[in-house]
Amino acid sequence: MQASTTVLIPFDNSYARELTGLYVAWQPAQVAAPRLLFFNDELAEELGLDAQALRGEEGASIFAGNTVPQGAQPIAQAYAGHQFGGFSPQLGDGRALLLGEIIDRQGHRRDLAFKGSGRTPFSRGGDGRAAVGPMLREVLIGEAMHALGIPTTRALAVAGTGESVVREEMLPGAVLTRVASSHLRVGTFQFFAARGEIDKLRQLAEYAIARHDPDLTGAPGRYLALLRRVAQRQARLIAQWMNVGFIHGVMNTDNMTISGETIDYGPCAFLEAYDPQAVFSSIDSQGRYAYGNQPGIAQWNLARLAEALLPLIVEDASEAAADRAVAEATAVIQAFPDLYQAALLRGQRAKLGLADTAAANDATDAALARDWLALLQAQQVDFTLGWRRLADAAGGDEAPLQALFAQPQALHEWLILWRQRCAEEGAVAPPARAEHMRRASPWIIPRNQRVEEALQAASREGDMAPFERLLAALRDPWQELPANAAFAEPAPAAVTACYRTFCGT
Ligand code: AMP
Ligand code: MG
């Protein structure tokens, strides 16, 4: 293996430096024929990297894992996790490696990590590899989420390996380079808590605080405060998911971040017709991670984080206050539904065209949103288009909205209440209200059928054109550009009813 001589990526590896004993140093596997399939120029720019240099042959070699760039310190991170409710004490980076961290142009520390870079000591029965389709899927959904303003990890690059991976069929292999504000998960804390390694747990908590909540550094009660911060971030995140119809599909505790970014786009999907029970993942037969269950699951996962942090929270309190510390941690978890509801309502108000956020109107506005969603559900209206056409109605054009409803009478009754509520806000010009609403409800989401088409073409035929077209549309979700009309169309109900997603293994 050849080490690069120029510094292409200015690494500063705090995790490897400060958390000795919490990871295993490891090297990516060598692959046959590196080829760059995707490179994210915009993200490279944000990171202060030389896109031109990284797009070349050397970049392909780096992003396939064949050349470890100067300054990188690849490590496999340890973590545990509750998977579908059952605890796995050792998961860890089974096919991933943290290459290192860089400081972006805004001064934020970002992880660069591989996925699909070969076996590690955490691989268990897995081959450590990834296929082109699922890695490009991470690109599409991550870029879509980013364009929608939702905190997310993002793909910097996908490199084809020139090798096949064995799944139900042989598939072309790939390595993803993922950028995250960190890869700290609820499951990372669970790993050390479950082993009773309290010193390491404390080291990890201090590291997380320094990285994500630096204002809490050294503060009394900081472990409890960390829990509270994570709960706040997750409440906001899940509310954003719900307001665009995103279903993560595998909300195991190892897939929930401390940073509040969405991570691990495996069997995720977007709603078409509004249905709280929607499940697309082939492995989620019980519907544990159904669309409407996500807020409750987030709370459940946070309770697992609270348990993991408890030894620190108790130790942190004086002996007399230990009981109270436990009660306070419990209170943080119990407060989650209210935090979530508040975040949800903030988003819903924007989608309803309401600028007013007076607490006195909370109950009315929440009921207005609930009734609207009930209407969408009863008449199986496409979630994304329903909201979008409501904006048209605010601007004076009601026909496109009516066309989505088989029985418009119920819609008319709701519209009367909604118009009354809007009128209470005084004289907002209809076009201005409509424009505001269009900034809160996208026209383009990654529709499942379109995503599959793009991935099939890339994986089966090596044809990247459909992927490129879809990616361009997803990066511009707000404007109704005629060229993107095909990406805004709902799939036929029968297609959605049969749609299944699979874990990205
Ligand atoms: P995920 O479903 O991607 O969140 O992965 C769950 C766990 O399984 C993580 O510990 C992964 O590293 C591990 N894993 C998933 N796929 C593979 C694979 N092909 N080889 C080794 N480990 C894997
Ligand atoms: Mg995962």
Coordinates of C-alpha atoms and ligand atoms in Angstrom, one line a residue:
M1 CA 0.0 0.0 0.0
Q2 CA 1.2 3.4 -0.9
A3 CA 1.0 6.4 1.4
S4 CA 0.1 9.7 -0.2
T5 CA 2.8 12.4 -0.1
T6 CA 0.7 15.5 -0.2
V7 CA -1.8 16.5 2.4
L8 CA -5.1 16.2 0.6
I9 CA -7.2 16.0 3.7
P10 CA -6.1 17.9 6.8
F11 CA -7.0 15.4 9.5
D12 CA -7.2 16.1 13.2
N13 CA -8.2 12.9 14.9
S14 CA -9.6 13.6 18.3
Y15 CA -11.4 10.3 18.8
A16 CA -8.3 8.3 18.1
R17 CA -6.2 10.6 20.2
E18 CA -8.4 11.0 23.3
L19 CA -10.3 7.8 23.5
T20 CA -7.6 5.1 23.5
G21 CA -9.1 1.8 24.5
L22 CA -12.5 2.7 23.1
Y23 CA -11.8 1.5 19.5
V24 CA -9.6 -0.8 17.5
A25 CA -7.0 0.6 15.0
W26 CA -7.7 -1.1 11.7
Q27 CA -7.0 -0.8 8.0
P28 CA -9.5 -0.8 5.1
A29 CA -9.4 -3.8 2.7
Q30 CA -7.6 -3.4 -0.7
V31 CA -10.0 -3.7 -3.6
A32 CA -9.5 -4.7 -7.2
A33 CA -10.4 -1.7 -9.3
P34 CA -11.3 1.6 -7.6
R35 CA -13.6 3.9 -9.6
L36 CA -15.3 7.0 -8.4
L37 CA -19.1 6.7 -8.9
F38 CA -20.1 9.8 -7.0
F39 CA -18.3 12.8 -5.5
N40 CA -20.0 15.6 -3.6
D41 CA -18.4 18.8 -4.8
E42 CA -20.6 21.0 -2.7
L43 CA -19.8 19.1 0.5
A44 CA -16.1 19.0 -0.4
E45 CA -16.2 22.8 -0.7
E46 CA -18.0 23.0 2.7
L47 CA -15.2 20.9 4.2
G48 CA -12.5 23.0 2.6
L49 CA -11.2 20.1 0.5
D50 CA -9.7 20.4 -3.0
A51 CA -12.5 18.7 -5.1
Q52 CA -10.4 18.9 -8.3
A53 CA -7.6 16.9 -6.7
L54 CA -9.9 14.4 -5.1
R55 CA -12.0 13.7 -8.2
G56 CA -8.9 12.2 -9.9
E57 CA -7.3 8.8 -9.8
E58 CA -5.8 9.4 -6.4
G59 CA -9.3 10.2 -5.0
A60 CA -10.7 7.0 -6.4
S61 CA -7.9 5.1 -4.7
I62 CA -8.5 6.9 -1.4
F63 CA -12.3 6.5 -1.4
A64 CA -12.1 2.9 -2.3
G65 CA -9.8 2.3 0.7
N66 CA -6.6 1.4 -1.3
T67 CA -4.6 4.5 -0.3
V68 CA -4.9 5.6 3.3
P69 CA -4.5 9.4 3.0
Q70 CA -1.8 11.0 5.0
G71 CA -2.9 12.0 8.4
A72 CA -5.8 9.5 8.6
Q73 CA -5.9 7.1 11.5
P74 CA -8.5 4.4 10.6
I75 CA -10.3 2.9 13.6
A76 CA -13.3 0.6 14.1
Q77 CA -15.5 2.1 16.8
A78 CA -17.1 -0.1 19.4
Y79 CA -20.8 0.2 20.1
A80 CA -23.8 -1.9 21.3
G81 CA -27.5 -1.5 20.5
H82 CA -31.0 -2.5 21.0
Q83 CA -32.1 -4.0 17.7
F84 CA -35.9 -4.3 17.4
G85 CA -36.0 -4.2 21.2
G86 CA -33.5 -6.8 22.0
F87 CA -30.0 -5.9 23.3
S88 CA -26.9 -6.8 21.4
P89 CA -24.0 -6.0 23.7
Q90 CA -21.5 -5.9 20.8
L91 CA -22.1 -4.5 17.4
G92 CA -19.5 -1.9 16.4
D93 CA -18.1 -1.0 13.0
G94 CA -18.6 -4.3 11.3
R95 CA -18.1 -2.9 7.9
A96 CA -17.2 0.7 8.7
L97 CA -14.1 2.6 9.7
L98 CA -13.6 6.1 11.0
L99 CA -10.8 7.5 8.9
G100 CA -10.5 10.6 11.0
E101 CA -11.9 14.1 11.5
I102 CA -11.4 17.4 9.8
I103 CA -12.5 20.9 10.8
D104 CA -14.8 22.3 8.2
R105 CA -14.8 25.9 6.8
Q106 CA -17.2 27.0 9.6
G107 CA -14.9 25.5 12.3
H108 CA -17.1 22.5 13.0
R109 CA -15.4 19.1 13.5
R110 CA -16.7 16.5 11.1
D111 CA -16.0 12.7 10.9
L112 CA -15.0 11.1 7.7
A113 CA -15.9 7.4 7.8
F114 CA -16.0 4.5 5.4
K115 CA -18.9 2.0 5.0
G116 CA -18.2 -1.2 3.1
S117 CA -14.4 -1.1 3.7
G118 CA -13.9 -4.7 4.7
R119 CA -14.1 -6.9 7.7
T120 CA -13.1 -5.7 11.2
P121 CA -12.9 -7.3 14.6
F122 CA -16.6 -6.3 14.9
S123 CA -17.8 -8.0 11.7
R124 CA -19.3 -11.2 13.3
G125 CA -20.6 -13.2 10.4
G126 CA -20.7 -10.3 7.9
D127 CA -18.4 -9.8 5.0
G128 CA -17.6 -6.2 5.8
R129 CA -18.7 -5.2 2.3
A130 CA -21.4 -3.0 0.7
A131 CA -23.1 -3.0 -2.7
V132 CA -23.4 -0.1 -5.1
G133 CA -27.2 0.2 -4.8
P134 CA -27.4 0.7 -1.0
M135 CA -24.5 3.1 -0.9
L136 CA -25.9 5.3 -3.7
R137 CA -29.2 5.1 -1.8
E138 CA -27.4 6.7 1.2
V139 CA -26.3 9.5 -1.2
L140 CA -29.8 10.2 -2.5
I141 CA -31.6 10.2 0.8
G142 CA -28.9 12.1 2.7
E143 CA -28.7 14.8 0.0
A144 CA -32.5 15.0 0.0
M145 CA -32.7 15.4 3.7
H146 CA -30.0 18.0 3.6
A147 CA -31.9 20.0 1.0
L148 CA -35.0 19.7 3.1
G149 CA -33.1 21.3 6.0
I150 CA -33.1 18.1 8.1
P151 CA -29.9 17.3 10.1
T152 CA -28.2 14.4 8.5
T153 CA -25.0 12.6 7.7
R154 CA -24.0 13.1 4.1
A155 CA -22.0 11.2 1.5
L156 CA -18.8 12.7 0.3
A157 CA -18.0 9.9 -2.2
V158 CA -18.9 6.5 -3.4
A159 CA -16.2 4.4 -5.0
G160 CA -16.9 1.2 -7.0
T161 CA -14.5 -1.6 -6.0
G162 CA -14.5 -3.6 -9.2
E163 CA -15.4 -6.6 -7.1
S164 CA -18.7 -8.4 -6.5
V165 CA -20.4 -8.8 -3.2
V166 CA -22.5 -11.9 -2.5
R167 CA -26.1 -11.2 -1.4
E168 CA -29.2 -13.0 -2.7
E169 CA -27.5 -12.3 -6.0
M170 CA -24.0 -11.1 -7.0
L171 CA -23.9 -7.3 -6.9
P172 CA -21.2 -4.8 -7.7
G173 CA -19.4 -3.6 -4.6
A174 CA -18.8 -0.1 -3.4
V175 CA -17.4 1.9 -0.5
L176 CA -19.2 5.0 0.9
T177 CA -17.4 7.8 2.5
R178 CA -19.8 9.4 5.0
V179 CA -19.5 12.7 6.7
A180 CA -21.1 13.1 10.1
S181 CA -20.8 15.7 12.9
S182 CA -19.9 12.6 14.9
H183 CA -20.6 8.8 14.9
L184 CA -21.4 8.8 18.6
R185 CA -24.6 6.8 19.1
V186 CA -26.9 5.9 21.9
G187 CA -25.4 2.4 21.4
T188 CA -21.8 3.7 22.0
F189 CA -22.8 4.6 25.6
Q190 CA -24.7 1.3 26.0
F191 CA -21.5 -0.6 25.0
F192 CA -19.5 0.7 28.0
A193 CA -22.4 0.9 30.4
A194 CA -23.3 -2.8 29.7
R195 CA -19.7 -3.8 30.4
G196 CA -19.6 -1.8 33.6
E197 CA -16.6 0.1 32.3
I198 CA -17.5 3.3 34.1
D199 CA -14.2 5.1 33.5
K200 CA -14.5 4.6 29.7
L201 CA -18.2 5.6 29.9
R202 CA -17.2 8.9 31.6
Q203 CA -14.4 9.5 29.1
L204 CA -16.9 9.0 26.3
A205 CA -19.5 11.4 28.0
E206 CA -16.8 14.1 28.5
Y207 CA -15.8 13.7 24.8
A208 CA -19.4 13.9 23.7
I209 CA -20.0 17.1 25.8
A210 CA -16.8 18.7 24.5
R211 CA -17.8 17.9 20.9
H212 CA -21.5 18.6 20.9
D213 CA -22.3 20.7 23.9
P214 CA -19.1 22.5 24.8
D215 CA -20.9 25.0 27.0
L216 CA -21.5 22.1 29.4
T217 CA -17.8 21.3 29.8
G218 CA -17.0 21.0 33.5
A219 CA -20.5 22.1 34.6
P220 CA -22.1 20.4 37.6
G221 CA -24.9 18.1 36.5
R222 CA -23.5 17.9 33.0
Y223 CA -24.3 14.2 32.3
L224 CA -28.0 14.9 33.0
A225 CA -27.7 18.1 30.9
L226 CA -26.3 16.0 28.1
L227 CA -29.3 13.7 28.2
R228 CA -31.6 16.7 28.1
R229 CA -29.7 18.1 25.1
V230 CA -29.9 14.8 23.2
A231 CA -33.6 14.6 23.9
Q232 CA -34.1 18.2 22.6
R233 CA -32.2 17.4 19.4
Q234 CA -34.0 14.2 18.8
A235 CA -37.4 15.8 19.4
R236 CA -36.7 18.4 16.8
L237 CA -35.3 15.8 14.4
I238 CA -38.2 13.4 14.6
A239 CA -40.6 16.2 14.2
Q240 CA -38.9 17.2 11.0
W241 CA -39.0 13.6 9.8
M242 CA -42.7 13.4 10.5
N243 CA -43.4 16.7 8.7
V244 CA -41.9 15.4 5.5
G245 CA -43.2 11.8 5.8
F246 CA -39.8 10.2 6.4
I247 CA -39.7 6.6 7.8
H248 CA -36.3 5.6 9.0
G249 CA -37.2 2.0 9.1
V250 CA -34.6 0.7 11.6
M251 CA -34.5 3.0 14.6
N252 CA -32.3 0.7 16.7
T253 CA -30.3 2.5 19.4
D254 CA -27.1 2.1 17.4
N255 CA -28.8 4.1 14.7
M256 CA -29.6 7.1 16.9
T257 CA -27.0 9.8 17.2
I258 CA -26.0 12.0 20.1
S259 CA -25.6 14.9 17.6
G260 CA -29.2 14.8 16.4
E261 CA -28.3 13.9 12.8
T262 CA -30.2 11.3 10.9
I263 CA -27.9 8.3 10.3
D264 CA -27.9 5.0 8.4
Y265 CA -30.1 5.1 5.5
G266 CA -30.9 1.4 5.1
P267 CA -34.5 0.4 4.7
C268 CA -35.8 3.9 4.9
A269 CA -38.6 5.3 2.7
F270 CA -41.0 8.2 2.3
L271 CA -44.7 8.1 2.7
E272 CA -46.9 8.4 -0.3
A273 CA -50.5 8.3 0.8
Y274 CA -50.7 9.4 4.4
D275 CA -50.8 6.4 6.7
P276 CA -49.5 6.4 10.3
Q277 CA -49.1 2.6 10.1
A278 CA -46.9 2.7 7.0
V279 CA -44.0 0.3 7.1
F280 CA -41.8 -0.6 4.2
S281 CA -38.9 -2.5 5.7
S282 CA -39.0 -6.2 4.9
I283 CA -37.5 -7.1 8.3
D284 CA -40.0 -5.0 10.4
S285 CA -42.8 -7.5 10.3
Q286 CA -44.3 -6.3 13.6
G287 CA -44.3 -2.6 12.4
R288 CA -42.2 -1.5 15.4
Y289 CA -40.7 1.2 13.3
A290 CA -43.8 2.3 11.5
Y291 CA -44.1 6.0 10.5
G292 CA -46.5 6.8 13.4
N293 CA -44.4 4.9 16.0
Q294 CA -41.3 7.0 15.5
P295 CA -41.8 9.5 18.2
G296 CA -42.5 6.8 20.7
I297 CA -39.5 4.8 19.6
A298 CA -37.3 7.9 20.0
Q299 CA -38.5 8.2 23.6
W300 CA -37.8 4.5 24.2
N301 CA -34.3 4.9 22.8
L302 CA -33.7 7.9 25.0
A303 CA -34.7 5.9 28.0
R304 CA -31.9 3.5 27.0
L305 CA -29.5 6.4 26.9
A306 CA -30.7 7.6 30.3
E307 CA -30.0 4.1 31.7
A308 CA -26.6 4.0 30.2
L309 CA -25.7 7.5 31.6
L310 CA -27.3 6.7 35.0
P311 CA -24.0 5.6 36.7
L312 CA -22.5 8.9 35.8
I313 CA -25.6 10.9 36.7
V314 CA -25.7 9.4 40.1
E315 CA -22.0 9.6 40.7
D316 CA -22.1 13.2 39.7
A317 CA -24.8 14.1 42.3
S318 CA -23.9 14.3 46.0
E319 CA -24.9 11.2 48.0
A320 CA -28.0 12.9 49.4
A321 CA -29.1 14.0 45.9
A322 CA -28.6 10.6 44.2
D323 CA -32.3 9.7 44.3
R324 CA -33.3 13.1 43.0
A325 CA -30.8 12.6 40.1
V326 CA -32.6 9.4 39.0
A327 CA -35.9 11.2 39.3
E328 CA -34.6 14.0 37.1
A329 CA -33.3 11.6 34.4
T330 CA -36.8 10.0 34.4
A331 CA -38.4 13.4 34.1
V332 CA -36.3 14.2 31.0
I333 CA -37.6 11.0 29.4
Q334 CA -41.2 11.8 30.5
A335 CA -41.0 15.3 29.1
F336 CA -40.0 14.0 25.6
P337 CA -43.6 13.8 24.2
D338 CA -44.2 17.5 25.1
L339 CA -40.8 18.5 23.5
Y340 CA -41.7 16.5 20.4
Q341 CA -45.3 17.9 20.2
A342 CA -44.0 21.5 20.5
A343 CA -41.4 20.8 17.7
L344 CA -44.0 19.1 15.6
L345 CA -46.5 22.0 16.0
R346 CA -43.9 24.5 15.0
G347 CA -43.4 22.7 11.7
Q348 CA -47.1 22.1 11.2
R349 CA -47.9 25.8 11.7
A350 CA -45.4 26.7 9.0
K351 CA -47.0 24.1 6.7
L352 CA -50.5 25.5 7.5
G353 CA -49.4 29.0 6.7
L354 CA -49.6 30.2 10.3
A355 CA -47.0 32.6 11.5
D356 CA -48.5 33.2 14.9
T357 CA -46.9 31.0 17.6
A358 CA -48.9 32.2 20.6
A359 CA -49.2 29.4 23.2
A360 CA -52.8 30.3 23.6
N361 CA -53.5 29.0 20.1
D362 CA -51.6 25.7 20.6
A363 CA -54.6 23.5 21.1
T364 CA -56.6 25.0 18.2
D365 CA -53.7 24.8 15.8
A366 CA -52.7 21.2 16.8
A367 CA -56.4 20.2 16.3
L368 CA -56.4 21.9 12.9
A369 CA -53.3 19.9 11.9
R370 CA -54.7 16.7 13.3
D371 CA -58.0 17.1 11.4
W372 CA -56.1 17.8 8.2
L373 CA -54.0 14.7 8.6
A374 CA -57.2 12.6 9.4
L375 CA -58.7 13.9 6.1
L376 CA -55.6 12.9 4.2
Q377 CA -55.7 9.5 5.8
A378 CA -59.4 8.9 5.2
Q379 CA -59.1 9.8 1.6
Q380 CA -55.7 8.3 1.0
V381 CA -54.3 11.5 -0.2
D382 CA -50.6 11.8 -1.1
F383 CA -48.9 13.4 1.9
T384 CA -46.5 15.6 0.0
L385 CA -48.9 16.8 -2.7
G386 CA -51.7 17.4 -0.1
W387 CA -49.6 19.9 1.8
R388 CA -48.2 21.4 -1.4
R389 CA -51.7 22.0 -2.9
L390 CA -52.8 23.5 0.3
A391 CA -50.3 26.2 -0.3
D392 CA -51.9 26.8 -3.7
A393 CA -55.3 27.1 -2.0
A394 CA -53.8 29.7 0.3
G395 CA -52.7 31.6 -2.8
G396 CA -56.3 31.5 -4.2
D397 CA -56.1 28.4 -6.4
E398 CA -58.2 25.7 -4.8
A399 CA -58.9 23.4 -7.7
P400 CA -55.6 21.4 -7.6
L401 CA -56.2 20.6 -3.9
Q402 CA -59.8 19.5 -4.5
A403 CA -58.6 17.2 -7.3
L404 CA -56.7 15.2 -4.7
F405 CA -59.8 14.4 -2.7
A406 CA -62.4 11.8 -3.8
Q407 CA -65.0 13.3 -1.4
P408 CA -64.5 17.1 -1.3
Q409 CA -67.2 17.9 1.2
A410 CA -65.1 17.0 4.2
L411 CA -62.3 19.1 2.8
H412 CA -64.6 22.1 2.4
E413 CA -65.6 21.9 6.0
W414 CA -62.0 21.8 7.1
L415 CA -61.0 24.6 4.7
I416 CA -63.6 26.9 6.4
L417 CA -62.0 26.4 9.8
W418 CA -58.5 26.8 8.4
R419 CA -59.4 30.1 6.5
Q420 CA -61.0 31.4 9.7
R421 CA -57.8 30.7 11.6
C422 CA -55.6 32.3 8.9
A423 CA -57.8 35.4 8.9
E424 CA -57.2 35.8 12.6
E425 CA -53.6 36.6 11.7
G426 CA -54.7 39.8 10.0
A427 CA -54.0 40.9 6.5
V428 CA -51.3 38.6 5.1
A429 CA -51.4 38.8 1.3
P430 CA -52.5 35.4 -0.1
P431 CA -49.4 35.1 -2.4
A432 CA -47.1 35.8 0.6
R433 CA -48.8 33.1 2.7
A434 CA -48.7 30.6 -0.1
E435 CA -45.0 31.3 -0.6
H436 CA -44.3 30.7 3.1
M437 CA -46.1 27.5 3.0
R438 CA -44.1 26.3 -0.1
R439 CA -41.0 26.8 2.0
A440 CA -42.3 24.4 4.6
S441 CA -43.7 21.7 2.3
P442 CA -41.4 20.4 -0.5
W443 CA -42.6 19.5 -3.9
I444 CA -39.9 16.9 -4.4
I445 CA -39.1 14.1 -2.0
P446 CA -37.2 10.9 -2.9
R447 CA -40.2 8.8 -4.1
N448 CA -39.6 5.1 -3.6
Q449 CA -40.2 4.1 -7.2
R450 CA -37.9 6.8 -8.6
V451 CA -35.1 5.9 -6.1
E452 CA -35.3 2.2 -7.0
E453 CA -35.2 3.0 -10.8
A454 CA -32.1 5.1 -10.3
L455 CA -30.4 2.5 -8.2
Q456 CA -31.3 -0.4 -10.5
A457 CA -29.9 1.4 -13.5
A458 CA -26.7 2.2 -11.7
S459 CA -26.2 -1.2 -10.2
R460 CA -27.4 -3.4 -13.0
E461 CA -26.3 -1.4 -16.1
G462 CA -23.7 0.9 -14.7
D463 CA -25.9 3.7 -16.0
M464 CA -25.5 6.7 -13.7
A465 CA -27.8 9.1 -15.7
P466 CA -31.1 8.3 -13.8
F467 CA -29.2 8.7 -10.5
E468 CA -27.8 12.1 -11.6
R469 CA -31.1 13.4 -12.7
L470 CA -32.9 12.3 -9.5
L471 CA -30.1 13.7 -7.4
A472 CA -30.4 17.1 -9.1
A473 CA -34.1 17.1 -8.5
L474 CA -33.7 16.2 -4.8
R475 CA -31.3 19.0 -4.3
D476 CA -33.9 21.5 -5.4
P477 CA -37.1 20.3 -3.6
W478 CA -39.0 23.6 -3.3
Q479 CA -39.5 25.0 -6.8
E480 CA -42.0 23.5 -9.2
L481 CA -39.7 23.2 -12.2
P482 CA -41.5 21.5 -15.1
A483 CA -38.4 19.5 -15.8
N484 CA -38.8 17.7 -12.5
A485 CA -42.5 16.9 -12.8
A486 CA -41.8 13.2 -13.2
F487 CA -40.2 13.1 -9.7
A488 CA -43.2 14.7 -8.1
E489 CA -45.7 12.1 -9.3
P490 CA -47.0 9.7 -6.7
A491 CA -46.6 6.0 -7.5
P492 CA -49.7 4.1 -8.2
A493 CA -51.2 2.9 -4.9
A494 CA -50.7 -0.7 -5.9
V495 CA -46.9 -0.1 -6.4
T496 CA -46.6 1.5 -3.0
A497 CA -48.6 -1.3 -1.4
C498 CA -46.1 -3.8 -2.6
Y499 CA -43.0 -1.7 -2.0
R500 CA -40.4 -3.3 0.4
T501 CA -37.1 -2.0 1.5
F502 CA -34.2 -4.0 2.6
C503 CA -31.4 -3.4 5.1
G504 CA -28.3 -2.1 3.4
T505 CA -26.3 -5.2 4.0
Ligands
AMP1 P1 -26.8 -1.4 10.1 O1 -28.0 -2.3 9.8 O2 -26.1 -1.0 8.9 O3 -27.2 -0.4 11.1 O4 -25.8 -2.4 10.9 C1 -26.0 -3.0 12.1 C2 -24.7 -3.7 12.5 O5 -24.3 -4.8 11.6 C3 -23.5 -2.8 12.6 O6 -22.7 -3.3 13.6 C4 -22.8 -3.1 11.2 O7 -21.4 -2.7 11.2 C5 -23.0 -4.5 11.1 N1 -23.1 -4.9 9.6 C6 -24.0 -4.7 8.7 N2 -23.7 -5.2 7.6 C7 -22.5 -5.8 7.7 C8 -21.6 -6.6 6.8 N3 -21.9 -6.8 5.5 N4 -20.5 -7.0 7.3 C9 -20.2 -6.8 8.6 N5 -20.9 -6.2 9.5 C10 -22.1 -5.7 9.0
MG2 MG -26.2 1.2 11.8

